[in-house]
PDB file of C-alpha atoms in Angstrom:
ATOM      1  CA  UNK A   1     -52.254  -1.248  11.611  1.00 56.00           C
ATOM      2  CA  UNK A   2     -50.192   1.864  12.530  1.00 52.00           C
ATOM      3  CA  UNK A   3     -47.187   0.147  12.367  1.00 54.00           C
ATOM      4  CA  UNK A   4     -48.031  -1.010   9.004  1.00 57.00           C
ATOM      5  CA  UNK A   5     -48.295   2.642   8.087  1.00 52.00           C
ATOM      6  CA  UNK A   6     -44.750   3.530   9.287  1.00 53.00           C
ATOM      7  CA  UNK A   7     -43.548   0.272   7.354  1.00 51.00           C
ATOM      8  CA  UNK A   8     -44.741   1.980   4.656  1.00 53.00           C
ATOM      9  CA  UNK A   9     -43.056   5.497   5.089  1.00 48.00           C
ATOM     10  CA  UNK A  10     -39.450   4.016   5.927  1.00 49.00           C
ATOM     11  CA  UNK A  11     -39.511   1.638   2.972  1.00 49.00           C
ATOM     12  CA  UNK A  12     -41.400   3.536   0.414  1.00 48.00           C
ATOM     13  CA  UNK A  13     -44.514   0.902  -0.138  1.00 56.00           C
ATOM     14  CA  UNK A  14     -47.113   2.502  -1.360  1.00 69.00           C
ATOM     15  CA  UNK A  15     -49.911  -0.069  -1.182  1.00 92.00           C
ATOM     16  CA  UNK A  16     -53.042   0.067   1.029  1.00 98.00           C
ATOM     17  CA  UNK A  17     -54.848  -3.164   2.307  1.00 98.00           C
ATOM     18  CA  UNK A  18     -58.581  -2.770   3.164  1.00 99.00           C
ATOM     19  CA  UNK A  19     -60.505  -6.212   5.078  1.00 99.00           C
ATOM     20  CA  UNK A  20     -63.793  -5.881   3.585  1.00 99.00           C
ATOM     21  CA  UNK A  21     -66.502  -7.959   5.340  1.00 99.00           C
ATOM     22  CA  UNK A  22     -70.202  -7.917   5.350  1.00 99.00           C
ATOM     23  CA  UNK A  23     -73.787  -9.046   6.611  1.00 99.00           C
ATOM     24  CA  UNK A  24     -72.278 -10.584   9.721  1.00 99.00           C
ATOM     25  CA  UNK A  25     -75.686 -10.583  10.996  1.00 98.00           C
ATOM     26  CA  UNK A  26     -75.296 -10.752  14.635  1.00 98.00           C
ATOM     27  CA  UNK A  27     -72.433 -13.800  13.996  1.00 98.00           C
ATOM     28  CA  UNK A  28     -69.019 -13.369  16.505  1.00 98.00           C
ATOM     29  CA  UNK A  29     -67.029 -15.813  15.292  1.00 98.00           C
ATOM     30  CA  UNK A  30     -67.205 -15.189  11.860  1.00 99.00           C
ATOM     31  CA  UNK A  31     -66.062 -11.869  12.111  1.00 99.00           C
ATOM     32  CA  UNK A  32     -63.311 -12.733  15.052  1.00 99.00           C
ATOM     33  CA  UNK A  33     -61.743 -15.033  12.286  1.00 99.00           C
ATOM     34  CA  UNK A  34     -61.945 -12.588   9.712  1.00 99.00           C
ATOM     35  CA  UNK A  35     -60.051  -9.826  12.046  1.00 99.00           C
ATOM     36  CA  UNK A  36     -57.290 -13.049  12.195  1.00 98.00           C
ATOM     37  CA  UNK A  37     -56.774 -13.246   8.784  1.00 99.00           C
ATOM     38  CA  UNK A  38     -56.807  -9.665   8.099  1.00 99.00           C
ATOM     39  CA  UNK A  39     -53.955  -9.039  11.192  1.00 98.00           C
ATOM     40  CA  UNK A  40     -52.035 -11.611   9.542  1.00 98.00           C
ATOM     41  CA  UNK A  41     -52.591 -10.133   6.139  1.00 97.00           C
ATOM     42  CA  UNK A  42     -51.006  -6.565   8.443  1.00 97.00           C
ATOM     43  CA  UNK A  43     -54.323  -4.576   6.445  1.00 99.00           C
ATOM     44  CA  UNK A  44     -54.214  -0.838   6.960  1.00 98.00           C
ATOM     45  CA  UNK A  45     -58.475  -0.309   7.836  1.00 98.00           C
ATOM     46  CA  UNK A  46     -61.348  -2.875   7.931  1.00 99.00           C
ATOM     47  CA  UNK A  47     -64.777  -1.902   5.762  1.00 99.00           C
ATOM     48  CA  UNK A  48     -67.609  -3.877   7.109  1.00 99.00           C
ATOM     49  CA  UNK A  49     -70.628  -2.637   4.514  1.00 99.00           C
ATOM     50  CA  UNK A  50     -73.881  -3.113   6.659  1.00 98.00           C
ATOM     51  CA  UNK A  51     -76.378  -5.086   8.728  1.00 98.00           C
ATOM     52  CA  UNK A  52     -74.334  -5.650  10.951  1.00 98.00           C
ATOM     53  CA  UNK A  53     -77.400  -6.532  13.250  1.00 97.00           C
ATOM     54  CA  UNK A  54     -80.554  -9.290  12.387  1.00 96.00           C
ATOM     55  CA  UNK A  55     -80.547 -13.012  12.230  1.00 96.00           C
ATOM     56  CA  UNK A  56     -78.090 -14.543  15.215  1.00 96.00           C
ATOM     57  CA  UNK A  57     -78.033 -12.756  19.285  1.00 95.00           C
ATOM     58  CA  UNK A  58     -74.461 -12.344  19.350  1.00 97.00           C
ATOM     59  CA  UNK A  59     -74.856  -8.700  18.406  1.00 96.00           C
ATOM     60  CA  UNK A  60     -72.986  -7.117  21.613  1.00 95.00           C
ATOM     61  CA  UNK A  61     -70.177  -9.497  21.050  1.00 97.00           C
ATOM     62  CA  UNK A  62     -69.966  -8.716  17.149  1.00 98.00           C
ATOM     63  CA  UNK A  63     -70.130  -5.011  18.000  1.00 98.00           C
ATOM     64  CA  UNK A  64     -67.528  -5.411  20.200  1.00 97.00           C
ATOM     65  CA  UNK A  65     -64.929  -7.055  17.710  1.00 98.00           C
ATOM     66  CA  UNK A  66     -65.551  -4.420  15.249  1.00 98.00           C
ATOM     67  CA  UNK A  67     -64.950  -1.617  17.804  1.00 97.00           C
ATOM     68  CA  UNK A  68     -62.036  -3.618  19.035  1.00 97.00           C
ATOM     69  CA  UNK A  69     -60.430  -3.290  15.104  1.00 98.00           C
ATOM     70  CA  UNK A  70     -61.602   0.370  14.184  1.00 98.00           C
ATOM     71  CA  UNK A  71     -63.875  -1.268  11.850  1.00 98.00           C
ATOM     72  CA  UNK A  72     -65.263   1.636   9.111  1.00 99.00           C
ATOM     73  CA  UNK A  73     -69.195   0.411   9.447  1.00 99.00           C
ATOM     74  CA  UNK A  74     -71.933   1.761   7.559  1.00 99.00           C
ATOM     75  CA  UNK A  75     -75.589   1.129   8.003  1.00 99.00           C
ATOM     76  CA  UNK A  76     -77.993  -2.026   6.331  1.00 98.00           C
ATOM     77  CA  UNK A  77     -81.478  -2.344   6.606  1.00 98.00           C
ATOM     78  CA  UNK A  78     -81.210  -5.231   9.444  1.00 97.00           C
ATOM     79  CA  UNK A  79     -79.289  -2.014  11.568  1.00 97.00           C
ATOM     80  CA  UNK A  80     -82.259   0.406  10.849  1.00 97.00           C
ATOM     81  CA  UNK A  81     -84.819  -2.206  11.895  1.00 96.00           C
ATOM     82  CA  UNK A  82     -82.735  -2.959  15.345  1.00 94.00           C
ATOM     83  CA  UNK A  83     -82.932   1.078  15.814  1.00 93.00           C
ATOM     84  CA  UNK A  84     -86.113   1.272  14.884  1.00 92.00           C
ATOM     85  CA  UNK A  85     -87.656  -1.793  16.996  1.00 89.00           C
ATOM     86  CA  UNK A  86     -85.132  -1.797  19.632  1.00 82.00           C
ATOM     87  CA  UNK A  87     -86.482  -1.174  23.181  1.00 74.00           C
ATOM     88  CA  UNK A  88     -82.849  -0.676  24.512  1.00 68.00           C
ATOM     89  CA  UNK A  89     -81.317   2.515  23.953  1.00 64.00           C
ATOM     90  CA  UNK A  90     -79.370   3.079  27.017  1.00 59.00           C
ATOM     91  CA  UNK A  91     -78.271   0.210  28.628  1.00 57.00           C
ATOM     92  CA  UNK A  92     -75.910  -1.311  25.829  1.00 73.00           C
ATOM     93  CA  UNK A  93     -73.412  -0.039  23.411  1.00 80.00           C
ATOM     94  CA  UNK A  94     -75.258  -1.260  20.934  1.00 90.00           C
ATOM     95  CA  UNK A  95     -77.695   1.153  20.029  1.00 91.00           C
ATOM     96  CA  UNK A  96     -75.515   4.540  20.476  1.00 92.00           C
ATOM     97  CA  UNK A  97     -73.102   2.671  18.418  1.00 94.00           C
ATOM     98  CA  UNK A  98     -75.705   1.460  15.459  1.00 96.00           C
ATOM     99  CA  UNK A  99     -76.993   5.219  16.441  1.00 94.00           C
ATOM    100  CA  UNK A 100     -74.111   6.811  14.907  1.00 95.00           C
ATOM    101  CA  UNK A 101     -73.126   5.098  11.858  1.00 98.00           C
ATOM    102  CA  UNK A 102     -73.716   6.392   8.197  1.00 98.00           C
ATOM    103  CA  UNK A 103     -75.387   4.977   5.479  1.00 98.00           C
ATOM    104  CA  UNK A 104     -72.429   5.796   2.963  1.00 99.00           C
ATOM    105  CA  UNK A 105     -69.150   5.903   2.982  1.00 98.00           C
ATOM    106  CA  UNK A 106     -66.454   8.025   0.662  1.00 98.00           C
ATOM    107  CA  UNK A 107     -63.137   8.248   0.623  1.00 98.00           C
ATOM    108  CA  UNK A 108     -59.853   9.085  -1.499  1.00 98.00           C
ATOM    109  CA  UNK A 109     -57.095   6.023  -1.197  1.00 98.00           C
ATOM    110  CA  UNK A 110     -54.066   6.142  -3.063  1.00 98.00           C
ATOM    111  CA  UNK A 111     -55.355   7.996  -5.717  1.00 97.00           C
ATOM    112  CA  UNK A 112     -58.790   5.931  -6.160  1.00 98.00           C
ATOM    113  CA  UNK A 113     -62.372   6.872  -4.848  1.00 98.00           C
ATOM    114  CA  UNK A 114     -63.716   4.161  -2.998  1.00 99.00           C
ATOM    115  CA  UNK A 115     -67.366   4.750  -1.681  1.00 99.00           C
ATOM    116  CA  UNK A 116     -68.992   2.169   0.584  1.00 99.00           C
ATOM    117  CA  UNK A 117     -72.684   1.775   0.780  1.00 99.00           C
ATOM    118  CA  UNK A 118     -75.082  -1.216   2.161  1.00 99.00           C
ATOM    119  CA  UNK A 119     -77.210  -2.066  -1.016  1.00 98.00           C
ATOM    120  CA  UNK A 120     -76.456   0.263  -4.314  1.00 98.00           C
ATOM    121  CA  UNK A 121     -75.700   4.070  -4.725  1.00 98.00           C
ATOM    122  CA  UNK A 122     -76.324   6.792  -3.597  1.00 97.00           C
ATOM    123  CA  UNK A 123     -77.880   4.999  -0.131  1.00 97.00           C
ATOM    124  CA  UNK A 124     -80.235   2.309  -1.005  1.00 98.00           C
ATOM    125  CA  UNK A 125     -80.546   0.147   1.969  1.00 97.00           C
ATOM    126  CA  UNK A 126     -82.756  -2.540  -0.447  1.00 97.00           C
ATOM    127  CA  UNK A 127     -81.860  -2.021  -3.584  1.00 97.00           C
ATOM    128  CA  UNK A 128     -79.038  -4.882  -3.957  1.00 97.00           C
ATOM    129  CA  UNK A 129     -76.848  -5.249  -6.972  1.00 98.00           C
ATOM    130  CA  UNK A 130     -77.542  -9.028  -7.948  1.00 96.00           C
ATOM    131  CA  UNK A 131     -74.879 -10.296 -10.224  1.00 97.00           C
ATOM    132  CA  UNK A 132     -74.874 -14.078  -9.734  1.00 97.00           C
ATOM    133  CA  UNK A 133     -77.433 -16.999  -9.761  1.00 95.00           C
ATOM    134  CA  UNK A 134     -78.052 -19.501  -7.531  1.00 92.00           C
ATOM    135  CA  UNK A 135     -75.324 -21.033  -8.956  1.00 92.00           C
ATOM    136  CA  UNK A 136     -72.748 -18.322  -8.562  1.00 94.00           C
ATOM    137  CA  UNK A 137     -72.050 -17.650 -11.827  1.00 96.00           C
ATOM    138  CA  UNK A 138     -72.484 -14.171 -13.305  1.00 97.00           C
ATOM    139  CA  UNK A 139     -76.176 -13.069 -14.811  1.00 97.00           C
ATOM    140  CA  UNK A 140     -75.011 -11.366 -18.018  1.00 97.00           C
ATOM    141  CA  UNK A 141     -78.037  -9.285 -18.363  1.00 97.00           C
ATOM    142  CA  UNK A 142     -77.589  -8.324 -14.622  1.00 97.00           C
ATOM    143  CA  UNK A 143     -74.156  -6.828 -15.577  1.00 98.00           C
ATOM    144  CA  UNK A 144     -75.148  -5.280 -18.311  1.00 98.00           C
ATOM    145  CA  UNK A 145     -78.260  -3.401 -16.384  1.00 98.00           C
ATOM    146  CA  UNK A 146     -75.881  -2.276 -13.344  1.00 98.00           C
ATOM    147  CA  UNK A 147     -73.615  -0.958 -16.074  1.00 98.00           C
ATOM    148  CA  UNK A 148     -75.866   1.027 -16.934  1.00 97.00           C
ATOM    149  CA  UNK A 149     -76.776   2.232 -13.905  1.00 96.00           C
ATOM    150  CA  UNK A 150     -73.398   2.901 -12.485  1.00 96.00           C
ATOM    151  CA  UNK A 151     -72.267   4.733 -15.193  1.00 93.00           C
ATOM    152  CA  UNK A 152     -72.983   8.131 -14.326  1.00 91.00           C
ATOM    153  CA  UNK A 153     -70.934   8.177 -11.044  1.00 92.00           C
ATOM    154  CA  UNK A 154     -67.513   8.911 -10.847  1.00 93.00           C
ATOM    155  CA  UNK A 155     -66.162   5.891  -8.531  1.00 97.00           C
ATOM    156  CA  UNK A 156     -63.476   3.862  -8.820  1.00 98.00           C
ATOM    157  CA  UNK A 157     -64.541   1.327  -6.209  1.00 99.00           C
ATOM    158  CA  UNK A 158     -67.462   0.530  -4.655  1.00 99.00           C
ATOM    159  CA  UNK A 159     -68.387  -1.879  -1.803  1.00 99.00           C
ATOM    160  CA  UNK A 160     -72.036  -3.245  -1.186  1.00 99.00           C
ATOM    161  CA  UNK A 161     -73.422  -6.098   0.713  1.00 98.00           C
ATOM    162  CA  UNK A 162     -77.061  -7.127   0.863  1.00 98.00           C
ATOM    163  CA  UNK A 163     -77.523  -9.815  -1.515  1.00 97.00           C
ATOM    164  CA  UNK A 164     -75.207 -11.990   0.054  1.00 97.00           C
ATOM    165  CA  UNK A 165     -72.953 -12.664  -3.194  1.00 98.00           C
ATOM    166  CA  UNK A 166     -69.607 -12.711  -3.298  1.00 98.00           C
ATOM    167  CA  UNK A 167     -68.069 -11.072  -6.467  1.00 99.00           C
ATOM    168  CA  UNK A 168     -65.499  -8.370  -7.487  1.00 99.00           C
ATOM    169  CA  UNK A 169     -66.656  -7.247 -10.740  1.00 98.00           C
ATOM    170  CA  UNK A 170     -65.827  -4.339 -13.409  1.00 97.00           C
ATOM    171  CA  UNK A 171     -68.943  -2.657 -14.317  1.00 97.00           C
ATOM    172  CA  UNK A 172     -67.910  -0.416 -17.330  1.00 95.00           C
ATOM    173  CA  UNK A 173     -64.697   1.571 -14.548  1.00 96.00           C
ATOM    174  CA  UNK A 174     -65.915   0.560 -11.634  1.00 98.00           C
ATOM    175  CA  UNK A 175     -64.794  -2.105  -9.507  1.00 99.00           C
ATOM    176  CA  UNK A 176     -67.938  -3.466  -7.428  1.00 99.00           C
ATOM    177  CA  UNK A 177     -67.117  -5.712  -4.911  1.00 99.00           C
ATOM    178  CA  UNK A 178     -69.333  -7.614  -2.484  1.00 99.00           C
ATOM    179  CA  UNK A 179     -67.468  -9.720  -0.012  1.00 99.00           C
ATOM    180  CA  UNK A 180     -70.214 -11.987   0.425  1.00 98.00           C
ATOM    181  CA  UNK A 181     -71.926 -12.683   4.172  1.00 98.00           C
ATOM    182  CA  UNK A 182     -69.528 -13.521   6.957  1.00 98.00           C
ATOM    183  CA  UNK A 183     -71.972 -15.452   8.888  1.00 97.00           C
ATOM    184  CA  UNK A 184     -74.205 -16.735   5.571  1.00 98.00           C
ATOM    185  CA  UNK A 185     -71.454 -17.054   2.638  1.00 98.00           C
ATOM    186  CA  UNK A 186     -68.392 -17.873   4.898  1.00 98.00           C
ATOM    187  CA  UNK A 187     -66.475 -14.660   3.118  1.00 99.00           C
ATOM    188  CA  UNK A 188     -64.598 -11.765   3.555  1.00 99.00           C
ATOM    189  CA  UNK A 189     -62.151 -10.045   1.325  1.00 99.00           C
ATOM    190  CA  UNK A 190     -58.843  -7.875   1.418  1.00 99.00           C
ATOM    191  CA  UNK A 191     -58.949  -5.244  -1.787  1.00 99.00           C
ATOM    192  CA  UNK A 192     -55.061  -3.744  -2.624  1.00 98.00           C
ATOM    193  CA  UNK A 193     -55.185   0.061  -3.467  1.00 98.00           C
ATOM    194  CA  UNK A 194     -54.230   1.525  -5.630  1.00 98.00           C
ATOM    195  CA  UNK A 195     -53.908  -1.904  -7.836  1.00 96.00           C
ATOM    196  CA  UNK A 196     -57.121  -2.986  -6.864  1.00 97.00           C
ATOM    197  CA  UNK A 197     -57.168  -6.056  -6.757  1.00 98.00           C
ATOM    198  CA  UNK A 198     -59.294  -8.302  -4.469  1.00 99.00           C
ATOM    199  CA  UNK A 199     -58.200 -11.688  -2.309  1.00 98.00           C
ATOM    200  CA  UNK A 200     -60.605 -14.096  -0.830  1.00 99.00           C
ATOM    201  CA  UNK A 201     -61.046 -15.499   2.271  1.00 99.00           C
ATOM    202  CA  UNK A 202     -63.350 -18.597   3.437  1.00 98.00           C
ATOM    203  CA  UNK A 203     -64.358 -18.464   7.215  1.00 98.00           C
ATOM    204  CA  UNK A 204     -65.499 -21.322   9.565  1.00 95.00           C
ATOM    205  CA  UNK A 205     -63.441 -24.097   7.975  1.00 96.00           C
ATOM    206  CA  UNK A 206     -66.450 -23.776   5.060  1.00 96.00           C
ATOM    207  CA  UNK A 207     -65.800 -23.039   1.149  1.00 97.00           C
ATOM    208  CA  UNK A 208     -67.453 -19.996   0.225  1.00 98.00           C
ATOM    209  CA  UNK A 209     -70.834 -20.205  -0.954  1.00 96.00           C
ATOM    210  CA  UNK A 210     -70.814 -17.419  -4.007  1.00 97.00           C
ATOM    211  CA  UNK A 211     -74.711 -17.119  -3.644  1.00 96.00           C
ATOM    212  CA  UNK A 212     -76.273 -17.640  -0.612  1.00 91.00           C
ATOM    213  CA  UNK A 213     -80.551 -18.136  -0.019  1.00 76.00           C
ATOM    214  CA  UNK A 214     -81.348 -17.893  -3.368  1.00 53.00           C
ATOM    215  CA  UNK A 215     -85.371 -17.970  -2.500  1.00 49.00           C
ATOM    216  CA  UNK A 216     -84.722 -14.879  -0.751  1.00 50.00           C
ATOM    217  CA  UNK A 217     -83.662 -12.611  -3.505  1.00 45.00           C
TER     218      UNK A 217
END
């Protein structure tokens, strides 16, 4: 990823690459694909927007990968329950490193504001913006009501998980984007700044399911 930055200087490309992933949810090999694609794809940072913990036991290993790529985390809920529950607090990386993540992220790239949080803004960890039914297709009522709400922040981008949709939507001038579940939706997502636009990604030789566990929601 450095060297991608000096490509950048010497040839005058100004373009930053973000890998967005989500919910990986204690899944390794989801999220060691996803690193693949986005070191082929030369990205400049990797997002990963919460819960990062919950669901499979491969959470030292998935830790590990996203410490291995410099991954930007932020907190979900599944990450505040580990902290909270977890018995462990010395003998792994795991819980200094959940310790020590945010719940929000915000920062200035190429000229947009892109803020990063686990469910909706400012830091709801529950809240999740719902956009799609079970069929994956968008809930126009849904869009009109997070409209709404978003419109009295000043973001150009923002990046939730949670719901385990996958979408890139314009909600009045924001861009929300949910990369969907790497372990439950088989997504993950590379936005171009300061164009943004958004490419998807399926993982584990699956098509990615737009809405995943419907009953759950």
């Amino acid at each position: 990823m450095f060297f991608n930055l000096i490509f950048r200087l010497l040839y005058n490309k100004a373009m930053t690459k973000l890998g967005l992933i989500s919910d990986p949810h204690a899944s390794a090999a989801p999220v060691a694909q996803a690193i693949s694609i986005f070191n082929n794809e030369q990205v400049d940072a990797i997002w990963c927007s919460g819960d990062i913990a919950g669901y499979g036991d491969e959470l030292d290993a998935t830790i590990s990968l996203l410490q291995s790529c410099h991954c930007v985390s932020i907190l979900g809920n599944h990450d505040i329950w580990y902290l909270e529950e977890s018995d462990d607090k010395v003998a792994t990386t795991t819980y200094p490193y959940l310790d020590t993540l945010p719940l929000t992220i915000q920062r200035t790239i190429e000229g947009k504001t892109v803020y990063m949080v686990h469910a909706s803004p400012p830091d709801s960890l529950m809240e999740g913006i719902h956009l799609l039914d079970q069929s994956g297709h968008i809930i126009e009522s849904e869009k009109q009501f997070w409209t709404q709400r978003l419109d009295v922040i000043e973001i150009d981008v923002l990046i939730v998980g949670h719901t385990h949709q996958v979408f890139a939507e314009r909600l009045g001038p924001t861009l929300v984007i949910n990369p969907g579940s790497s372990r439950f939706n088989h997504s993950c997502a590379i936005l171009s700044l300061p164009d943004m636009t958004v490419q998807w990604f399926s993982l584990s030789g699956q098509s990615i399911q737009k809405s995943w566990n419907w009953a759950m929601q």
